[in-house]
Amino acid sequence: QHVRGWLEPEPRLQAAQLCVLRYEDMVERKRATVQHLQRFLFPDAQLSEAQQEAIAQATDFEAMKQGITRNPGSFHLNPKVYFRKGTTDDWRQHLSARAQALVAEAARHHWAGLEHRWIS
């Protein structure tokens, strides 16, 4: 509802001003997410394959968790509590098939018409 509030009924932001990222894409499609962010932030620049890979590796869940655990710096939360699994769809293990179907239908209804904003 929060995100849709920026987009409807009168958009406060133009499509070119908004970069929508899904957690699932950041975990499961790292390189595509890096490319998506690069095009949004620096549309006239190009990242080499090595740069894309370095960013994907540096932003891997386990790499970030280990880095913050070793050197918490200004991270004010306990990384052992704050960082959980770093996986997607774990919630499905806690819901019945019917509940999962209801969540999927609610998501489809809620996001209808905005799918083009996701990484493709």
Coordinates of N, CA, C and O in Angstrom, one line a residue:
Q1 N 0.8 -1.2 0.0 CA 0.0 0.0 0.0 C 0.9 1.3 0.0 O 0.5 2.2 -0.6
H2 N 2.0 1.2 0.7 CA 2.9 2.3 0.8 C 3.4 2.7 -0.6 O 3.4 3.8 -1.1
V3 N 3.9 1.7 -1.3 CA 4.5 1.9 -2.7 C 3.4 2.4 -3.6 O 3.6 3.3 -4.4
R4 N 2.2 1.7 -3.6 CA 1.2 2.1 -4.5 C 0.7 3.6 -4.2 O 0.3 4.3 -5.1
G5 N 0.9 4.0 -3.0 CA 0.5 5.4 -2.6 C 1.3 6.4 -3.4 O 0.9 7.5 -3.6
W6 N 2.6 6.0 -3.8 CA 3.4 6.9 -4.5 C 3.1 6.9 -6.0 O 3.5 7.8 -6.8
L7 N 2.4 5.9 -6.4 CA 2.1 5.7 -7.9 C 0.7 6.0 -8.3 O 0.4 6.2 -9.4
E8 N -0.3 5.9 -7.3 CA -1.7 6.1 -7.7 C -2.4 6.9 -6.6 O -1.9 6.9 -5.5
P9 N -3.5 7.5 -6.8 CA -4.1 7.7 -8.1 C -3.4 8.8 -8.9 O -3.4 8.7 -10.1
E10 N -2.8 9.8 -8.3 CA -2.0 10.8 -9.0 C -0.5 10.5 -8.7 O -0.1 10.7 -7.6
P11 N 0.2 10.0 -9.7 CA 1.6 9.6 -9.4 C 2.4 10.8 -8.9 O 2.3 11.9 -9.4
R12 N 3.1 10.6 -7.7 CA 4.0 11.7 -7.2 C 5.3 11.6 -7.8 O 6.1 12.5 -7.8
L13 N 5.6 10.4 -8.4 CA 6.9 10.2 -9.1 C 6.6 9.6 -10.5 O 5.7 8.9 -10.7
Q14 N 7.5 10.0 -11.4 CA 7.4 9.5 -12.7 C 8.1 8.1 -12.7 O 9.0 7.9 -11.9
A15 N 7.8 7.3 -13.7 CA 8.4 5.9 -13.7 C 9.9 6.0 -13.7 O 10.6 5.2 -13.1
A16 N 10.5 7.0 -14.4 CA 12.0 7.1 -14.5 C 12.6 7.5 -13.2 O 13.8 7.4 -13.0
Q17 N 11.8 8.0 -12.2 CA 12.3 8.4 -10.9 C 12.3 7.3 -9.9 O 12.7 7.5 -8.8
L18 N 11.7 6.2 -10.2 CA 11.5 5.1 -9.2 C 12.1 3.8 -9.7 O 12.0 3.3 -10.8
C19 N 13.0 3.3 -8.8 CA 13.6 2.0 -9.1 C 13.0 1.0 -8.1 O 13.2 1.0 -6.9
V20 N 12.3 0.0 -8.6 CA 11.6 -1.0 -7.8 C 12.5 -2.2 -7.8 O 12.8 -2.8 -8.9
L21 N 12.8 -2.7 -6.6 CA 13.6 -3.9 -6.5 C 12.8 -4.9 -5.6 O 12.3 -4.5 -4.6
R22 N 12.8 -6.2 -6.0 CA 12.2 -7.2 -5.2 C 13.3 -8.0 -4.5 O 14.4 -8.2 -5.1
Y23 N 13.1 -8.3 -3.3 CA 14.1 -9.0 -2.5 C 14.4 -10.3 -3.2 O 15.6 -10.7 -3.3
E24 N 13.4 -11.0 -3.8 CA 13.7 -12.3 -4.5 C 14.7 -12.1 -5.6 O 15.6 -12.9 -5.8
D25 N 14.6 -11.0 -6.3 CA 15.5 -10.7 -7.4 C 16.9 -10.4 -6.9 O 17.9 -10.9 -7.4
M26 N 17.0 -9.7 -5.8 CA 18.3 -9.4 -5.2 C 19.0 -10.6 -4.7 O 20.2 -10.7 -4.7
V27 N 18.3 -11.7 -4.3 CA 18.8 -12.9 -3.8 C 19.1 -13.9 -5.0 O 20.1 -14.5 -5.1
E28 N 18.1 -14.0 -5.8 CA 18.1 -15.1 -6.8 C 18.7 -14.6 -8.2 O 19.1 -15.5 -9.0
R29 N 18.7 -13.4 -8.4 CA 19.1 -12.8 -9.7 C 20.0 -11.6 -9.5 O 19.8 -10.5 -10.0
K30 N 21.1 -11.9 -8.9 CA 22.1 -10.8 -8.5 C 22.6 -10.0 -9.7 O 22.6 -8.8 -9.6
R31 N 23.0 -10.7 -10.7 CA 23.6 -10.0 -11.8 C 22.6 -9.1 -12.5 O 22.8 -8.0 -12.9
A32 N 21.4 -9.6 -12.7 CA 20.3 -8.8 -13.3 C 19.9 -7.6 -12.4 O 19.7 -6.6 -12.9
T33 N 20.0 -7.8 -11.1 CA 19.7 -6.7 -10.2 C 20.8 -5.6 -10.3 O 20.5 -4.4 -10.3
V34 N 22.1 -6.1 -10.4 CA 23.2 -5.1 -10.5 C 23.0 -4.3 -11.8 O 23.2 -3.1 -11.8
Q35 N 22.7 -5.0 -12.9 CA 22.5 -4.4 -14.2 C 21.3 -3.4 -14.1 O 21.4 -2.3 -14.6
H36 N 20.2 -3.8 -13.5 CA 19.0 -2.9 -13.3 C 19.4 -1.7 -12.5 O 19.0 -0.6 -13.0
L37 N 20.1 -1.8 -11.4 CA 20.5 -0.6 -10.7 C 21.5 0.3 -11.5 O 21.4 1.5 -11.4
Q38 N 22.4 -0.3 -12.2 CA 23.3 0.4 -13.0 C 22.6 1.3 -14.0 O 22.9 2.4 -14.2
R39 N 21.6 0.7 -14.7 CA 20.9 1.4 -15.7 C 20.1 2.5 -15.1 O 19.9 3.6 -15.7
F40 N 19.6 2.3 -13.9 CA 18.8 3.3 -13.2 C 19.6 4.5 -12.7 O 19.3 5.6 -12.9
L41 N 20.8 4.1 -12.0 CA 21.6 5.2 -11.4 C 22.5 5.9 -12.4 O 22.8 7.1 -12.3
F42 N 23.1 5.1 -13.3 CA 24.1 5.6 -14.3 C 23.7 5.1 -15.7 O 24.4 4.2 -16.2
P43 N 22.7 5.6 -16.3 CA 22.2 5.1 -17.6 C 23.2 5.2 -18.7 O 23.1 4.4 -19.7
D44 N 24.2 6.1 -18.6 CA 25.1 6.3 -19.7 C 26.4 5.5 -19.5 O 27.3 5.5 -20.3
A45 N 26.5 4.8 -18.3 CA 27.7 4.1 -18.0 C 27.5 2.6 -18.2 O 26.4 2.1 -18.3
Q46 N 28.6 1.9 -18.3 CA 28.6 0.5 -18.5 C 29.5 -0.2 -17.4 O 30.6 0.3 -17.2
L47 N 29.1 -1.2 -16.8 CA 30.0 -2.0 -15.9 C 30.5 -3.2 -16.6 O 29.8 -3.8 -17.4
S48 N 31.8 -3.5 -16.4 CA 32.4 -4.7 -17.0 C 31.8 -5.9 -16.3 O 31.2 -5.8 -15.2
E49 N 32.0 -7.0 -16.9 CA 31.6 -8.3 -16.3 C 32.2 -8.5 -15.0 O 31.6 -8.9 -14.0
A50 N 33.5 -8.1 -14.9 CA 34.2 -8.3 -13.6 C 33.6 -7.3 -12.5 O 33.5 -7.7 -11.4
Q51 N 33.3 -6.1 -12.9 CA 32.7 -5.2 -11.9 C 31.3 -5.7 -11.5 O 31.0 -5.7 -10.3
Q52 N 30.5 -6.2 -12.4 CA 29.2 -6.7 -12.1 C 29.4 -7.9 -11.1 O 28.6 -8.0 -10.1
E53 N 30.3 -8.8 -11.4 CA 30.5 -10.0 -10.5 C 31.0 -9.5 -9.2 O 30.6 -10.1 -8.1
A54 N 31.9 -8.6 -9.1 CA 32.4 -8.1 -7.8 C 31.3 -7.5 -7.0 O 31.2 -7.7 -5.7
I55 N 30.4 -6.7 -7.6 CA 29.2 -6.2 -6.8 C 28.3 -7.3 -6.4 O 27.9 -7.3 -5.2
A56 N 28.0 -8.2 -7.2 CA 27.2 -9.3 -6.9 C 27.7 -10.1 -5.7 O 27.0 -10.5 -4.8
Q57 N 29.0 -10.4 -5.7 CA 29.7 -11.1 -4.6 C 29.7 -10.3 -3.3 O 29.4 -10.8 -2.3
A58 N 30.0 -9.0 -3.4 CA 30.1 -8.2 -2.3 C 28.7 -8.0 -1.6 O 28.6 -7.7 -0.4
T59 N 27.6 -8.1 -2.4 CA 26.3 -7.9 -1.8 C 25.6 -9.2 -1.5 O 24.4 -9.2 -1.2
D60 N 26.3 -10.3 -1.6 CA 25.8 -11.6 -1.2 C 25.4 -11.6 0.3 O 26.1 -11.0 1.1
F61 N 24.3 -12.2 0.6 CA 23.8 -12.2 2.0 C 24.9 -12.6 3.0 O 25.2 -11.9 4.0
E62 N 25.5 -13.8 2.7 CA 26.5 -14.3 3.6 C 27.7 -13.4 3.7 O 28.3 -13.2 4.8
A63 N 28.2 -12.8 2.6 CA 29.3 -11.9 2.6 C 29.0 -10.7 3.5 O 29.9 -10.2 4.3
M64 N 27.8 -10.1 3.3 CA 27.5 -8.9 4.1 C 27.3 -9.3 5.6 O 27.8 -8.5 6.5
K65 N 26.7 -10.4 5.9 CA 26.5 -10.9 7.3 C 27.9 -11.1 7.9 O 28.1 -10.6 9.0
Q66 N 28.8 -11.7 7.3 CA 30.1 -12.0 7.8 C 30.9 -10.7 8.0 O 31.5 -10.5 9.0
G67 N 30.8 -9.8 7.0 CA 31.5 -8.5 7.1 C 31.0 -7.7 8.3 O 31.8 -7.1 9.1
I68 N 29.7 -7.6 8.5 CA 29.2 -6.8 9.6 C 29.4 -7.5 10.9 O 29.6 -6.8 11.9
T69 N 29.4 -8.8 11.0 CA 29.6 -9.5 12.2 C 31.1 -9.3 12.6 O 31.3 -9.1 13.8
R70 N 32.0 -9.3 11.7 CA 33.4 -9.1 12.0 C 33.7 -7.7 12.4 O 34.5 -7.4 13.3
N71 N 33.0 -6.7 11.8 CA 33.3 -5.3 12.0 C 32.0 -4.6 12.0 O 31.6 -4.0 11.0
P72 N 31.3 -4.6 13.1 CA 29.9 -4.0 13.2 C 29.9 -2.5 12.9 O 28.8 -2.0 12.4
G73 N 30.9 -1.8 13.1 CA 31.0 -0.3 12.9 C 29.8 0.4 13.5 O 29.5 0.3 14.6
S74 N 29.0 1.0 12.6 CA 27.8 1.8 13.1 C 26.5 1.0 13.0 O 25.5 1.5 13.1
F75 N 26.7 -0.3 12.7 CA 25.5 -1.2 12.6 C 25.0 -1.4 14.0 O 25.6 -2.2 14.8
H76 N 23.9 -0.8 14.4 CA 23.4 -0.7 15.8 C 22.6 -1.9 16.2 O 22.1 -2.0 17.3
L77 N 22.4 -2.9 15.3 CA 21.6 -4.1 15.7 C 22.5 -5.3 15.8 O 23.6 -5.3 15.1
N78 N 22.2 -6.2 16.6 CA 23.0 -7.4 16.7 C 22.9 -8.2 15.4 O 21.8 -8.7 15.1
P79 N 24.0 -8.3 14.7 CA 23.9 -9.0 13.4 C 23.5 -10.5 13.5 O 22.9 -11.1 12.6
K80 N 23.7 -11.1 14.7 CA 23.4 -12.5 14.8 C 21.8 -12.7 14.9 O 21.3 -13.7 14.6
V81 N 21.2 -11.6 15.4 CA 19.7 -11.6 15.5 C 19.1 -11.0 14.2 O 18.1 -11.5 13.7
Y82 N 19.7 -9.9 13.7 CA 19.1 -9.2 12.6 C 19.2 -10.0 11.3 O 18.2 -10.0 10.5
F83 N 20.3 -10.6 11.0 CA 20.5 -11.4 9.8 C 19.9 -12.8 10.1 O 20.4 -13.5 10.9
R84 N 19.0 -13.2 9.3 CA 18.4 -14.5 9.5 C 19.0 -15.4 8.4 O 20.1 -15.7 8.4
K85 N 18.1 -15.9 7.5 CA 18.6 -16.9 6.5 C 19.1 -16.3 5.2 O 19.9 -16.9 4.6
G86 N 18.5 -15.2 4.8 CA 18.9 -14.7 3.5 C 18.3 -15.5 2.3 O 18.9 -15.5 1.2
T87 N 17.2 -16.2 2.6 CA 16.6 -17.0 1.5 C 15.3 -16.3 1.1 O 14.8 -15.4 1.8
T88 N 14.7 -16.9 0.1 CA 13.4 -16.4 -0.3 C 12.3 -17.5 -0.1 O 12.7 -18.7 0.0
D89 N 11.1 -17.1 0.1 CA 10.0 -18.0 0.2 C 10.0 -18.9 1.4 O 9.3 -19.9 1.4
D90 N 10.8 -18.6 2.4 CA 10.8 -19.4 3.6 C 9.4 -19.3 4.3 O 9.0 -20.3 5.0
W91 N 8.7 -18.3 4.1 CA 7.3 -18.1 4.7 C 6.4 -19.2 4.3 O 5.5 -19.6 5.0
R92 N 6.6 -19.8 3.1 CA 5.7 -20.8 2.6 C 5.7 -22.1 3.5 O 4.7 -22.8 3.6
Q93 N 6.8 -22.3 4.2 CA 6.9 -23.5 5.1 C 5.9 -23.3 6.3 O 5.6 -24.3 7.0
H94 N 5.5 -22.1 6.5 CA 4.7 -21.8 7.7 C 3.2 -21.7 7.4 O 2.4 -21.5 8.3
L95 N 2.8 -21.8 6.1 CA 1.4 -21.6 5.7 C 0.9 -22.9 4.9 O 1.7 -23.5 4.3
S96 N -0.4 -23.1 5.1 CA -1.0 -24.2 4.4 C -1.0 -23.8 2.9 O -0.9 -22.7 2.5
A97 N -1.3 -24.8 2.0 CA -1.5 -24.6 0.6 C -2.6 -23.6 0.3 O -2.4 -22.7 -0.5
R98 N -3.6 -23.6 1.1 CA -4.8 -22.7 0.9 C -4.3 -21.3 1.2 O -4.6 -20.3 0.5
A99 N -3.6 -21.1 2.3 CA -3.1 -19.8 2.8 C -2.1 -19.2 1.7 O -2.1 -18.1 1.4
Q100 N -1.3 -20.1 1.2 CA -0.3 -19.7 0.2 C -1.0 -19.2 -1.1 O -0.7 -18.1 -1.6
A101 N -2.1 -19.9 -1.5 CA -2.9 -19.5 -2.6 C -3.6 -18.1 -2.4 O -3.6 -17.3 -3.3
L102 N -4.0 -17.9 -1.2 CA -4.7 -16.6 -0.8 C -3.7 -15.5 -0.9 O -4.0 -14.4 -1.4
V103 N -2.5 -15.7 -0.4 CA -1.4 -14.7 -0.4 C -1.1 -14.4 -1.9 O -0.9 -13.2 -2.2
A104 N -0.9 -15.4 -2.7 CA -0.6 -15.2 -4.1 C -1.6 -14.4 -4.8 O -1.4 -13.5 -5.6
E105 N -2.9 -14.8 -4.6 CA -4.0 -14.0 -5.2 C -4.0 -12.6 -4.7 O -4.2 -11.7 -5.6
A106 N -3.8 -12.3 -3.5 CA -3.8 -11.0 -2.9 C -2.7 -10.2 -3.6 O -2.9 -9.0 -3.9
A107 N -1.5 -10.8 -3.7 CA -0.4 -10.1 -4.3 C -0.7 -9.8 -5.8 O -0.4 -8.7 -6.2
R108 N -1.2 -10.7 -6.5 CA -1.6 -10.5 -7.9 C -2.5 -9.3 -8.1 O -2.4 -8.4 -8.9
H109 N -3.6 -9.3 -7.2 CA -4.6 -8.3 -7.2 C -3.9 -6.9 -6.9 O -4.2 -5.9 -7.5
H110 N -3.1 -6.9 -5.8 CA -2.5 -5.7 -5.3 C -1.6 -5.0 -6.3 O -1.5 -3.8 -6.4
W111 N -0.8 -5.9 -7.0 CA 0.3 -5.4 -7.9 C -0.2 -5.3 -9.3 O 0.6 -5.0 -10.2
A112 N -1.4 -5.7 -9.6 CA -1.9 -5.7 -11.0 C -1.6 -4.4 -11.7 O -1.9 -3.3 -11.2
G113 N -1.0 -4.4 -12.9 CA -0.7 -3.3 -13.7 C 0.7 -2.7 -13.4 O 1.1 -1.7 -14.1
L114 N 1.4 -3.2 -12.4 CA 2.7 -2.6 -12.1 C 3.8 -3.6 -12.3 O 5.0 -3.3 -12.1
E115 N 3.5 -4.7 -12.9 CA 4.5 -5.8 -13.1 C 5.7 -5.3 -14.0 O 6.8 -5.8 -13.8
H116 N 5.4 -4.4 -14.9 CA 6.5 -3.9 -15.8 C 7.6 -3.2 -15.1 O 8.7 -3.0 -15.6
R117 N 7.4 -2.9 -13.8 CA 8.5 -2.2 -13.1 C 9.5 -3.1 -12.5 O 10.5 -2.7 -12.0
W118 N 9.2 -4.4 -12.5 CA 10.2 -5.4 -12.0 C 11.3 -5.6 -13.0 O 11.2 -5.4 -14.1
I119 N 12.3 -6.2 -12.4 CA 13.5 -6.6 -13.3 C 13.0 -7.6 -14.3 O 12.3 -8.6 -13.9
S120 N 13.3 -7.4 -15.5 CA 12.9 -8.4 -16.5 C 14.1 -9.2 -17.1 O 15.2 -8.8 -16.9

